[in-house]
Each structure stands twice: as C-alpha cells, then as structure tokens.
PDB file of C-alpha atoms and ligand atoms in Angstrom:
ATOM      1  CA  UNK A   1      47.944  51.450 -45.093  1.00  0.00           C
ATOM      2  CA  UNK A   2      49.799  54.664 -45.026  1.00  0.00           C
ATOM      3  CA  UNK A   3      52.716  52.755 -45.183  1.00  0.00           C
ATOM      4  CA  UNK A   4      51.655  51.438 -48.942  1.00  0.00           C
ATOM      5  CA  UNK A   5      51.868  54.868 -50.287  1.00  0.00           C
ATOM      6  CA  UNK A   6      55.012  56.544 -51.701  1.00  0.00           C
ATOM      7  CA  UNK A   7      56.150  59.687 -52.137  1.00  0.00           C
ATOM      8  CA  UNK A   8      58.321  60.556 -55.000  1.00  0.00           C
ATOM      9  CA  UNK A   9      60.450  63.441 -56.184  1.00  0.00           C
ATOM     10  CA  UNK A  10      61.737  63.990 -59.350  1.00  0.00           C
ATOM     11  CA  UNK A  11      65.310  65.323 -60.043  1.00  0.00           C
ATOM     12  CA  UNK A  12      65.148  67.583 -57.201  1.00  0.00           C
ATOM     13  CA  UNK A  13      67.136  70.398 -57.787  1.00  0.00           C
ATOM     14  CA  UNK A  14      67.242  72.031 -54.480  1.00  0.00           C
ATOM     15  CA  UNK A  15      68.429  69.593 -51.144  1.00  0.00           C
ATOM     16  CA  UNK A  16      66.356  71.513 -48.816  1.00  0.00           C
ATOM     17  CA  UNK A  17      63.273  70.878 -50.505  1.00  0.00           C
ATOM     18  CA  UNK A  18      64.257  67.327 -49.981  1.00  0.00           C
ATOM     19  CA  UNK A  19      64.396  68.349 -46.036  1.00  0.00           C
ATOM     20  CA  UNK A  20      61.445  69.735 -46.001  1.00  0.00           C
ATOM     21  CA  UNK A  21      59.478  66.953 -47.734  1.00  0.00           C
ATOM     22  CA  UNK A  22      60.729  64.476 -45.824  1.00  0.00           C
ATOM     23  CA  UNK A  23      59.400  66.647 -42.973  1.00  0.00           C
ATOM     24  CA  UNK A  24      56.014  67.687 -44.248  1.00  0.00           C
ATOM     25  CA  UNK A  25      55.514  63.695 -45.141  1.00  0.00           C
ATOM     26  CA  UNK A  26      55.811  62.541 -41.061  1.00  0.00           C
ATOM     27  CA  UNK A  27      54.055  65.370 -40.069  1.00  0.00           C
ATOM     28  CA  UNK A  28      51.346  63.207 -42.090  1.00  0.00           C
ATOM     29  CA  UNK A  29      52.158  59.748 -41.050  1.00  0.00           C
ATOM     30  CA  UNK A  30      53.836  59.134 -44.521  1.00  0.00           C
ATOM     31  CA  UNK A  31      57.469  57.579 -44.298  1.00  0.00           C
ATOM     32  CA  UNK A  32      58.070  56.304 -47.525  1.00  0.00           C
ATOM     33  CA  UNK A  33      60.180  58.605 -49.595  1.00  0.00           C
ATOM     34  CA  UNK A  34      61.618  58.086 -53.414  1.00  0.00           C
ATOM     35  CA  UNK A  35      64.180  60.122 -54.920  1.00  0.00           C
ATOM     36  CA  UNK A  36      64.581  60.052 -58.839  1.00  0.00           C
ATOM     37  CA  UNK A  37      68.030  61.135 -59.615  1.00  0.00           C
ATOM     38  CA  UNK A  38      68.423  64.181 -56.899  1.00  0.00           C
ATOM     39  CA  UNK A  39      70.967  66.571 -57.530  1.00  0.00           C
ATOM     40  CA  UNK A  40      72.416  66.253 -54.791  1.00  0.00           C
ATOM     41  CA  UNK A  41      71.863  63.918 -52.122  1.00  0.00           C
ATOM     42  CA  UNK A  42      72.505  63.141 -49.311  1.00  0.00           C
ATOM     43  CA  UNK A  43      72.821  66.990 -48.120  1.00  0.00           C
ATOM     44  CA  UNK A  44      73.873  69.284 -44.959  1.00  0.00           C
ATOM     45  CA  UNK A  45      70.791  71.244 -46.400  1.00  0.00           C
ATOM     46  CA  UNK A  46      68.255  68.434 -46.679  1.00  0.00           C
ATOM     47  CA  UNK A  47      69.090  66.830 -43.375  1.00  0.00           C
ATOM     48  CA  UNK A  48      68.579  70.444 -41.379  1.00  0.00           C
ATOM     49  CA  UNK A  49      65.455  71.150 -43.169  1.00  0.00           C
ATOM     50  CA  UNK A  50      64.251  67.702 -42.373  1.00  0.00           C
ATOM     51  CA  UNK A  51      64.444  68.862 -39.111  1.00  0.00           C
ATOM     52  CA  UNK A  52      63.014  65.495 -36.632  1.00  0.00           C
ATOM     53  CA  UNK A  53      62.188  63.719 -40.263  1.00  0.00           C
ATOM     54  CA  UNK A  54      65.765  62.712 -40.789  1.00  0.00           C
ATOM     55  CA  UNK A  55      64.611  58.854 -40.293  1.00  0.00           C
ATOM     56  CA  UNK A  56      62.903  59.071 -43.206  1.00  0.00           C
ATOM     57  CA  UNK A  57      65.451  60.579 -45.417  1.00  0.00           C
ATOM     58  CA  UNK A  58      67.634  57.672 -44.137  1.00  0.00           C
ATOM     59  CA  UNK A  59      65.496  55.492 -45.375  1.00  0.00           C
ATOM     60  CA  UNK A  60      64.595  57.215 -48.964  1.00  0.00           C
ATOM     61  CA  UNK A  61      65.671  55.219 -51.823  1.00  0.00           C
ATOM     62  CA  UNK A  62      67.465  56.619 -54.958  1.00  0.00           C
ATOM     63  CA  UNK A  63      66.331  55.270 -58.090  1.00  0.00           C
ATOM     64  CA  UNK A  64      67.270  56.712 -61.779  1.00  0.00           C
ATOM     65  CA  UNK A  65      64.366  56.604 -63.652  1.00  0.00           C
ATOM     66  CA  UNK A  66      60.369  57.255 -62.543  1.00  0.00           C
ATOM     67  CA  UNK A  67      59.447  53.675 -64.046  1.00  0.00           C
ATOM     68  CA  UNK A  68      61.859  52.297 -61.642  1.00  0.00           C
ATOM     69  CA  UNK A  69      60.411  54.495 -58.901  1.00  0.00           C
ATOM     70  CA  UNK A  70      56.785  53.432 -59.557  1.00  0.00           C
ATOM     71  CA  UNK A  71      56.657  50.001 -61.190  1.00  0.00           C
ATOM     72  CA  UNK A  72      54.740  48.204 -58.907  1.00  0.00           C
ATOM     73  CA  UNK A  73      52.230  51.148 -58.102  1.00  0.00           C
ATOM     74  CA  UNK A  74      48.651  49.691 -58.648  1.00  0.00           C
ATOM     75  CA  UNK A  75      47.834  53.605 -58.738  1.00  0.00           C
ATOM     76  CA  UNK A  76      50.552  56.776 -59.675  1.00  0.00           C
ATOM     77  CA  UNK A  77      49.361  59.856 -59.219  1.00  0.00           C
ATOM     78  CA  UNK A  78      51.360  63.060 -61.048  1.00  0.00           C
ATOM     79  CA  UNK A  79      50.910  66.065 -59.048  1.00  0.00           C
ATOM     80  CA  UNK A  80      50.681  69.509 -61.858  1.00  0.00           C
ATOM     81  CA  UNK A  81      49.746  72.569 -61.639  1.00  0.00           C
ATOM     82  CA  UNK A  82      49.015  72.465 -64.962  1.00  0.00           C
ATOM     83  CA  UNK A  83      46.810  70.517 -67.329  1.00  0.00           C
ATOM     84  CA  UNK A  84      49.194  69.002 -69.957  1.00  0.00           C
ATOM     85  CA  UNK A  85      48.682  67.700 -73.510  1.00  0.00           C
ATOM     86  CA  UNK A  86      47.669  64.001 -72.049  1.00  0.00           C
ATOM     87  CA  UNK A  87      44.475  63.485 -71.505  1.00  0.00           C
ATOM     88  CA  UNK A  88      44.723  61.566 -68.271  1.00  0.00           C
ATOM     89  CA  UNK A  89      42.084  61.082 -65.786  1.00  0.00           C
ATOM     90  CA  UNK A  90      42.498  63.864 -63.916  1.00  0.00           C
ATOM     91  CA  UNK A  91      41.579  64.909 -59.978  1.00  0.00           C
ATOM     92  CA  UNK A  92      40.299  68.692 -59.277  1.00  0.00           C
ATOM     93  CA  UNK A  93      40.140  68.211 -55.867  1.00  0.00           C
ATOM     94  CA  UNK A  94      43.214  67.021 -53.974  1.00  0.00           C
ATOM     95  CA  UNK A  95      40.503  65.526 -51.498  1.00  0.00           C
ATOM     96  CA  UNK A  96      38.911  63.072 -54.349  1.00  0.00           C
ATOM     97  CA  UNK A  97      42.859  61.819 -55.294  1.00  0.00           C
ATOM     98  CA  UNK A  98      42.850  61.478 -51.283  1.00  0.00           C
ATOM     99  CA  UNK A  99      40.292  59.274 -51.146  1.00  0.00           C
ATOM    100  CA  UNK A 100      41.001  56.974 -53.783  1.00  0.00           C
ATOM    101  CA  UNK A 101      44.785  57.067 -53.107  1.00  0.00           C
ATOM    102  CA  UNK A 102      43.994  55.460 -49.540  1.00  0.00           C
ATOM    103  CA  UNK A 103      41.020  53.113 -51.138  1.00  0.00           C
ATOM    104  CA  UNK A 104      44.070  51.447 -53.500  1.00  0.00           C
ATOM    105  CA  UNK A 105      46.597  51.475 -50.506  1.00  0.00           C
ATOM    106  CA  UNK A 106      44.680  49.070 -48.882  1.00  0.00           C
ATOM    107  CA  UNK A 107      45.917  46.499 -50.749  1.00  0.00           C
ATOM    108  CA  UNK A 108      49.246  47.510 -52.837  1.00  0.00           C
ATOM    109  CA  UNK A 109      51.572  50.176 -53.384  1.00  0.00           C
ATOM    110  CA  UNK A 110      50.433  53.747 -54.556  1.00  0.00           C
ATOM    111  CA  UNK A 111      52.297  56.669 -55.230  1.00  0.00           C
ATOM    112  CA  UNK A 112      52.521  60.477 -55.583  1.00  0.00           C
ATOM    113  CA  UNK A 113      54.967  62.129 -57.643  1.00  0.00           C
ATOM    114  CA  UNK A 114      56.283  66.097 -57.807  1.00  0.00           C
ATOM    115  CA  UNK A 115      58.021  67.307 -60.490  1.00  0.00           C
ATOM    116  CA  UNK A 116      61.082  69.245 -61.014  1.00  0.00           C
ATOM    117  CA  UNK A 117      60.943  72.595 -59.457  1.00  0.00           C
ATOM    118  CA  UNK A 118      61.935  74.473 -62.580  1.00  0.00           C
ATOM    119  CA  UNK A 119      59.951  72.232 -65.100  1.00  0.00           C
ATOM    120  CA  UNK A 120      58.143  70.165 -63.173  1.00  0.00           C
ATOM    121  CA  UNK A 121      57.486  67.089 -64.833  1.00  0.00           C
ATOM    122  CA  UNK A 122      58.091  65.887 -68.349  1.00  0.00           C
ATOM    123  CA  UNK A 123      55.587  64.614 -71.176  1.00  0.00           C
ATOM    124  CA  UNK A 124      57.264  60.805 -70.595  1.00  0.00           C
ATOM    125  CA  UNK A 125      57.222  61.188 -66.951  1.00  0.00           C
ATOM    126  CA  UNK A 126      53.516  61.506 -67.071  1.00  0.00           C
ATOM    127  CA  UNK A 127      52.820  58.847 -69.096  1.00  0.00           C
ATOM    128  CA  UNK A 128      54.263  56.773 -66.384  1.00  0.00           C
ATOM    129  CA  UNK A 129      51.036  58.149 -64.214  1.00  0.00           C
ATOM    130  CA  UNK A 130      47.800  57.426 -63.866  1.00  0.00           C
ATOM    131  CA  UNK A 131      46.183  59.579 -62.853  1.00  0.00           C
ATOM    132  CA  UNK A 132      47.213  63.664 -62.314  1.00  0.00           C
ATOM    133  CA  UNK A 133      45.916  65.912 -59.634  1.00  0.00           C
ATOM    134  CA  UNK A 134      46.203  69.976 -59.114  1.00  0.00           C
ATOM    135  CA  UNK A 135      46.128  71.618 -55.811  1.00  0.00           C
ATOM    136  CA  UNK A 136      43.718  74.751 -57.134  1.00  0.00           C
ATOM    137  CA  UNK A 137      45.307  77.657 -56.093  1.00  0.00           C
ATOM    138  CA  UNK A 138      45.526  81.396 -57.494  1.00  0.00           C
ATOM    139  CA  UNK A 139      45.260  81.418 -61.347  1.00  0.00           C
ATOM    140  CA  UNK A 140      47.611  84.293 -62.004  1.00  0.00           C
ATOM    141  CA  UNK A 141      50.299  82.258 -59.365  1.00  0.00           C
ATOM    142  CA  UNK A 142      49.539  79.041 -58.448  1.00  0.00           C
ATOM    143  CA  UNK A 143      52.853  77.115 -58.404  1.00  0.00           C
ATOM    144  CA  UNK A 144      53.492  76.272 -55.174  1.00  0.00           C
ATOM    145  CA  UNK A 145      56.975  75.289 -53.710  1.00  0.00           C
ATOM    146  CA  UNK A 146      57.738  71.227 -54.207  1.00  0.00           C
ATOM    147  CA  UNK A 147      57.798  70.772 -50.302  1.00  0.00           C
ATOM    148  CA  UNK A 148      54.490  72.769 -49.593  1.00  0.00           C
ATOM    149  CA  UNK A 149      52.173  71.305 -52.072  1.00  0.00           C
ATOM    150  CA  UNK A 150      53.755  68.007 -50.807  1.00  0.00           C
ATOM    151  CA  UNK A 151      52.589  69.115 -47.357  1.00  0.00           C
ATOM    152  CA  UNK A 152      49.305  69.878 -49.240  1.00  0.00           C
ATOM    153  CA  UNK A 153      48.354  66.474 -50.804  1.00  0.00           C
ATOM    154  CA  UNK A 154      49.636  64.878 -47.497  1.00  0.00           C
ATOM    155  CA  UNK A 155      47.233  66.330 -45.868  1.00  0.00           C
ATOM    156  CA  UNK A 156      44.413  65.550 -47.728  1.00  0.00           C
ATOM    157  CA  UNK A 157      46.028  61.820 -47.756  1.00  0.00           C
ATOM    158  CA  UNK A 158      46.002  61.536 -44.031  1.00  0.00           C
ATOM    159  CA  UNK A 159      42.812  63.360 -43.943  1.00  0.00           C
ATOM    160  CA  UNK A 160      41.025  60.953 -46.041  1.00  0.00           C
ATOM    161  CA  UNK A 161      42.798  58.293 -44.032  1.00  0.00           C
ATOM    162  CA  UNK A 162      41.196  59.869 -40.756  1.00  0.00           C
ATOM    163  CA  UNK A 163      38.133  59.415 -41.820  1.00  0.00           C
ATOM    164  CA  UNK A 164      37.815  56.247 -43.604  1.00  0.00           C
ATOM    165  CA  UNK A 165      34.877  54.298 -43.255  1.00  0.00           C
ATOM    166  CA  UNK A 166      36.178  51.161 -41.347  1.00  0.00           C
ATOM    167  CA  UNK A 167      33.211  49.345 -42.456  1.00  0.00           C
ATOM    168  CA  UNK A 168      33.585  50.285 -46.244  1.00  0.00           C
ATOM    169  CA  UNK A 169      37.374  49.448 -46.161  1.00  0.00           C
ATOM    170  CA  UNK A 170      36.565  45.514 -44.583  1.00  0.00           C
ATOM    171  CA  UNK A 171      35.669  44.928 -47.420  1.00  0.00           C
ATOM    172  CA  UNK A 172      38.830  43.411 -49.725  1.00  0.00           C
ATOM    173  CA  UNK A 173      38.225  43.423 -53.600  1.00  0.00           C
ATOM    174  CA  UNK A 174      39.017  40.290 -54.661  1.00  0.00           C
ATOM    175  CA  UNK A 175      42.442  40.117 -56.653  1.00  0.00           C
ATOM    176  CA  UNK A 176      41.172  40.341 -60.011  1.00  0.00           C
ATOM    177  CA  UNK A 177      39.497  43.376 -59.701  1.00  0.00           C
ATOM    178  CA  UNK A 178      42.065  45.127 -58.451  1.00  0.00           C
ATOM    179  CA  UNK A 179      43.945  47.610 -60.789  1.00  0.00           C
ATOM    180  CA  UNK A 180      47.025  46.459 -62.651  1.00  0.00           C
ATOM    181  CA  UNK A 181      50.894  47.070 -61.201  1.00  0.00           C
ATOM    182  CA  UNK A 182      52.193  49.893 -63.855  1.00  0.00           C
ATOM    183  CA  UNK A 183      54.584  47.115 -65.159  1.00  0.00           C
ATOM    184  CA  UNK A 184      51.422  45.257 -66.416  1.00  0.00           C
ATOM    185  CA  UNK A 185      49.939  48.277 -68.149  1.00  0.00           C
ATOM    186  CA  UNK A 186      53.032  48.534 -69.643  1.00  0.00           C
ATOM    187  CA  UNK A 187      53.559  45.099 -70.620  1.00  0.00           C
ATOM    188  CA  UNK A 188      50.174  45.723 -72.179  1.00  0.00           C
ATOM    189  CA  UNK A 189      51.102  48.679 -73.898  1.00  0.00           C
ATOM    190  CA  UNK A 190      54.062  47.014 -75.272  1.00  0.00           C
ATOM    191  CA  UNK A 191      51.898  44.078 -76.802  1.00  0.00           C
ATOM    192  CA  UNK A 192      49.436  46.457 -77.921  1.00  0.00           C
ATOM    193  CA  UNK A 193      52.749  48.549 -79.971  1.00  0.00           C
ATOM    194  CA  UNK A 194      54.105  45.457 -81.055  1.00  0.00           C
ATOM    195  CA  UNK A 195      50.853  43.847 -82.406  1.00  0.00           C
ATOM    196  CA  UNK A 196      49.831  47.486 -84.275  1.00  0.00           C
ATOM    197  CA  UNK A 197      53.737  47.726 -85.882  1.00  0.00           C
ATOM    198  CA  UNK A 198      53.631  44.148 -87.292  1.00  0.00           C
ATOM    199  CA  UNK A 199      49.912  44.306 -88.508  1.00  0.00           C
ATOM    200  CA  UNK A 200      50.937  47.193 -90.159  1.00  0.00           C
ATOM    201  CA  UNK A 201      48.353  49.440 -88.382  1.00  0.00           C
ATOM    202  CA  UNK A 202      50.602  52.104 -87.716  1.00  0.00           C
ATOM    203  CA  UNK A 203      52.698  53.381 -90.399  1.00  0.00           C
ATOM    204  CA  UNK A 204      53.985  56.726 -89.487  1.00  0.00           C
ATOM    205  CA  UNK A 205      57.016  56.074 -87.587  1.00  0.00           C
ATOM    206  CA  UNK A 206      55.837  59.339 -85.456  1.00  0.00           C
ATOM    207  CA  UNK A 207      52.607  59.324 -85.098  1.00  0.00           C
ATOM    208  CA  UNK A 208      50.662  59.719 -82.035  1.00  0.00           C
ATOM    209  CA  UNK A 209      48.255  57.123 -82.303  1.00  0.00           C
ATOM    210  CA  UNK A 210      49.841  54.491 -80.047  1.00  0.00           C
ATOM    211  CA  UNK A 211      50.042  57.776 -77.089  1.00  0.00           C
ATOM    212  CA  UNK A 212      46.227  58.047 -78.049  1.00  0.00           C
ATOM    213  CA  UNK A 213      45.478  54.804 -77.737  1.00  0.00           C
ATOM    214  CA  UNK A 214      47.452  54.649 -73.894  1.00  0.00           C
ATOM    215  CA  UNK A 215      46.034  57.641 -72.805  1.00  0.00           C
ATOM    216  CA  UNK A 216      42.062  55.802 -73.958  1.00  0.00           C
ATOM    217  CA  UNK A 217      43.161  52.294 -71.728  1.00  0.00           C
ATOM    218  CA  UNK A 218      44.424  54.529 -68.967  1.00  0.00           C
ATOM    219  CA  UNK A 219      40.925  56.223 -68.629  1.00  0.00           C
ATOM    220  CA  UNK A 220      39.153  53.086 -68.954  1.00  0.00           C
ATOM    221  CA  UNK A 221      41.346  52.042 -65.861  1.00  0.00           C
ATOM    222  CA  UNK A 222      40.995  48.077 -66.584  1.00  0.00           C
ATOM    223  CA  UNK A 223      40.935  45.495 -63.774  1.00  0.00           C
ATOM    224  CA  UNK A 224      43.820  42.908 -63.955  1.00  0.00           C
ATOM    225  CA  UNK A 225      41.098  40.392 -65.168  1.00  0.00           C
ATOM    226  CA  UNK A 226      40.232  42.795 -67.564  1.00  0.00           C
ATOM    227  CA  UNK A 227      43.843  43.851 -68.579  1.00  0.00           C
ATOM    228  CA  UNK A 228      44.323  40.056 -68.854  1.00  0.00           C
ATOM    229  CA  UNK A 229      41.036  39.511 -71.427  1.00  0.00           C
ATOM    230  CA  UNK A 230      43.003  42.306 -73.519  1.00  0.00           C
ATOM    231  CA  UNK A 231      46.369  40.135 -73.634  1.00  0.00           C
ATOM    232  CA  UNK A 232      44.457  37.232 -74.620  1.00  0.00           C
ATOM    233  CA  UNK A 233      42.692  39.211 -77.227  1.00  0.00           C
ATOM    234  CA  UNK A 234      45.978  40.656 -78.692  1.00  0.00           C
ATOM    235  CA  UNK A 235      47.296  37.036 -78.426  1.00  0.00           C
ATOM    236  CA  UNK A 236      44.835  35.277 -80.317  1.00  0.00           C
ATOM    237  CA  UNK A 237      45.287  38.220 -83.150  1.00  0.00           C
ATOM    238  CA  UNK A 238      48.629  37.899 -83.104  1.00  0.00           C
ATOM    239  CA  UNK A 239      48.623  34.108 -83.654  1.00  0.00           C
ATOM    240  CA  UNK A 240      46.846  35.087 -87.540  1.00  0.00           C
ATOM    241  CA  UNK A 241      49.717  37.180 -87.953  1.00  0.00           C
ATOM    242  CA  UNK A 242      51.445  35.902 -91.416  1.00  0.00           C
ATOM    243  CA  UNK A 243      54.932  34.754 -89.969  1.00  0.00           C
ATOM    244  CA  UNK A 244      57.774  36.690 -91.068  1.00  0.00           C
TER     245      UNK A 244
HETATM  246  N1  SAH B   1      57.426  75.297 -63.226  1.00  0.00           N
HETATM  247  C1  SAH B   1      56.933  74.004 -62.903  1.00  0.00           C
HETATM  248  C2  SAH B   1      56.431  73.974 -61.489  1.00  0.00           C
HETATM  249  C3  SAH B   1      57.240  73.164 -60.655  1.00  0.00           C
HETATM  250  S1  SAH B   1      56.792  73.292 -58.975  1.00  0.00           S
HETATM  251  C4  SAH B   1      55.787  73.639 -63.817  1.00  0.00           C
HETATM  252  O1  SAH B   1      55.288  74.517 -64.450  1.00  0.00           O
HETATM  253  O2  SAH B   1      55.374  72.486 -63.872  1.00  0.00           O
HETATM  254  C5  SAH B   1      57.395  71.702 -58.440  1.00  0.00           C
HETATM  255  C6  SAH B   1      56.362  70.628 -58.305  1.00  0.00           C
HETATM  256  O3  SAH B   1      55.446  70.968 -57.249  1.00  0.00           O
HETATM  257  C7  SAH B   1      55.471  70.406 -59.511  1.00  0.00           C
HETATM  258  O4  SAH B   1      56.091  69.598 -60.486  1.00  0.00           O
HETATM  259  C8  SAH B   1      54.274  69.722 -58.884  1.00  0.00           C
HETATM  260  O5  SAH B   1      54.557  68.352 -58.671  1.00  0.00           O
HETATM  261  C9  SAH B   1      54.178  70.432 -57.539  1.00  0.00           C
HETATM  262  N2  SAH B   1      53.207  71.557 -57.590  1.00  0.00           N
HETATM  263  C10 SAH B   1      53.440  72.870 -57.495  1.00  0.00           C
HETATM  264  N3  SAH B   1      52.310  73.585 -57.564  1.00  0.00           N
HETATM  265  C11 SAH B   1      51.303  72.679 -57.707  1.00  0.00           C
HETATM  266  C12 SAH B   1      49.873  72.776 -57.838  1.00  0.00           C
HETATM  267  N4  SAH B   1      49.232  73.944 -57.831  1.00  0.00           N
HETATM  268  N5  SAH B   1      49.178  71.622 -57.961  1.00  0.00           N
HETATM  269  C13 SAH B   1      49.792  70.418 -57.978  1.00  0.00           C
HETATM  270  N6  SAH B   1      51.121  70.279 -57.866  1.00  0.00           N
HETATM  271  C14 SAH B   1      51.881  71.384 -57.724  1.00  0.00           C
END
C-alpha cells in the first residue's frame, strides 16, 4: 500500500533538499520518489544528504511536467502553506489527508506534491491536484523547509497507515466507485471545454468560467461511473450540435 503512494517535487531548486527527502520518505516506509524538472540532479549534495536513502534516489524518476508526474493518480494531493485562489477541497489537518491518502492507496496510485522552495507551486500546477493540504504551523512563519514538511506529511501517512483498521480496509470498493485516474478528469474537462466553445457557451476567450466549472467537478469528486454518466451526457449534447 505504501508502495502506491508517490512523492513528488517540483523544480527543486536546491539538491540537498532532494537528499533529505529522499531520506525523510524511508524513514516513513515511502520509496517512491518523482522529480519534476530538478535543477540539478543527480547531485554530490543530494546523495550525502540522502544519507542511507540513496536507493531511493536511484530509483526517482525525472519527468518534465506535473501532469506527467501524476497522470494516473486516482488522488493528488498539493501540499501549501497557503490557501490559493482555487477553491479546491482542501485538508486542515495533515492527519485527515493521511487517512484518505492511504484509504485510495489501497487500490491505485496517489500522490503528494511540494512546491518550489522559492514559489512553491504555481496556479496550473494546482489545478493538476485534487485535493491541497497545509501543515498548520506559526501564522507569522509558517513555511517550512521542502524536506521537513515532507518529513511532516510522511509521518502522518505512515501514521495513518499504522493504524488502519484491517477490517475496514478488507473491504475493496468495487471499480466503479473508485475515483477517476487524473487523465480521466482531464479527458472530462477537455469534453466539457470543447462542448461549452462550440455551443457557444463561453464567449470570452478569457474568462474563468471553464476554471470555475473544474474547480465545482473537483469538489464533487465523481466516481468513474459517475465521471462516465457525465461523458455520456456531454455526448448525447454534443450529437444536437449543428455540424459545422
Ligand atoms: N514561498 C513558497 C513556500 C515554498 S516552501 C510559497 O509561498 O508557496 C516549499 C514547499 O514546501 C511548498 O511548496 C509546500 O509544498 C511545502 N510546505 C512548506 N510549508 C508548508 C506548510 N506549512 N504546509 C504545507 N506545505 C508546506
């Protein structure tokens, strides 16, 4: 189970914060590391910080984008310290993400992505999440350092995994009520685009409406039946579409 959730850094700027991830991750029982676009990497810096945890910087995988990082994530969690324009669903409590982070990994990939350490993460980057979480911490300074609050929220991960309720966990939600892979949501939200541009729904080239709209589905967090019932819906209105 552990196994099925990722961690992922974005554009790292420092290598040793890469060392020390990797370290604070199998200090948790985590292994799986993503790197989106490092600065530099590999690194002197990143392997001595890494300290006994340089098996799992051998085994992180570069990627160059967050989509690429994350698409088949049935759950992506953005880790802020800050509470950004989108209104995602959002976790107070690094414990709560904990717990439903290790519910999902039971049956498909999750993931938990750290921003930059200068700008954290971007507007776009977040849209590729699901969900965001804050580690509460001092108001007047409570940015922590990338490695430590991913020592934080691996904590609470292999906390909650502790102390799972083997009985709870036996049973397996049958595949259609599981949550969609982000590359359905996003097939969704293309269809969804597509269908309000050629109805001629949207006619500000700019306007926020279609972010509204994906910011409304990803509260609702649909099943893949229910993601499917959309599709189908957008399909059939599509089909009375005058052809062009
Ligand atoms: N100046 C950046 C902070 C970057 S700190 C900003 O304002 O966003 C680097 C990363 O560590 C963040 O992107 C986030 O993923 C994580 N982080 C730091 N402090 C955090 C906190 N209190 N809660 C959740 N994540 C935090």
């Amino acid at each position: 189970m552990l196994s099925n959730i990722r961690i992922v850094l974005v554009q790292t700027f420092h290598p040793g914060n890469i060392g020390a991830a990797a370290r604070a991750m199998k200090t948790m029982g985590l292994t799986n590391l993503v790197l989106v676009n490092p600065r530099t990497f590999p690194d002197d810096e990143a392997t001595r910080l890494a300290a006994g945890a340089t098996d799992v910087l051998e085994n992180a995988r570069c990627v160059s984008s967050l989509e690429d990082a994350v698409h088949d994530c049935v759950q992506v969690v953005g880790a802020s310290a800050r509470l950004r324009s989108l209104p995602l669903p959002h976790f107070d409590e690094p414990d709560d993400m904990a717990r439903q982070v290790i519910e999902s990994a039971t049956q498909a990939p999750v993931a938990l992505v750290f921003g930059r350490e200068r700008s954290g993460l971007t507007n776009n980057e977040i849209r590729c999440c699901t969900h965001q979480v804050s580690i509460p911490a001092n108001p007047e300074y409570g940015i922590l350092n990338l490695s430590q609050a991913v020592q934080i929220l691996a904590y609470e991960v292999h906390r909650a995994w502790r102390k799972r309720d083997e009985s709870g966990f036996a049973y397996q939600r049958p595949l259609e009520a599981t949550p969609p892979s982000r590359e359905q949501l996003v097939y969704f939200q293309e269809h969804l685009g597509h269908l309000m541009q050629q109805s001629g729904f949207l006619t500000q080239p700019h306007a926020r409406t279609e972010e509204q709209l994906q910011a409304l589905f990803a509260r609702a967090q649909p099943s893949r039946k229910e993601l499917s019932l959309l599709r189908g819906l957008l399909s059939a209105f599509e089909s009375h579409l005058p052809k062009h």
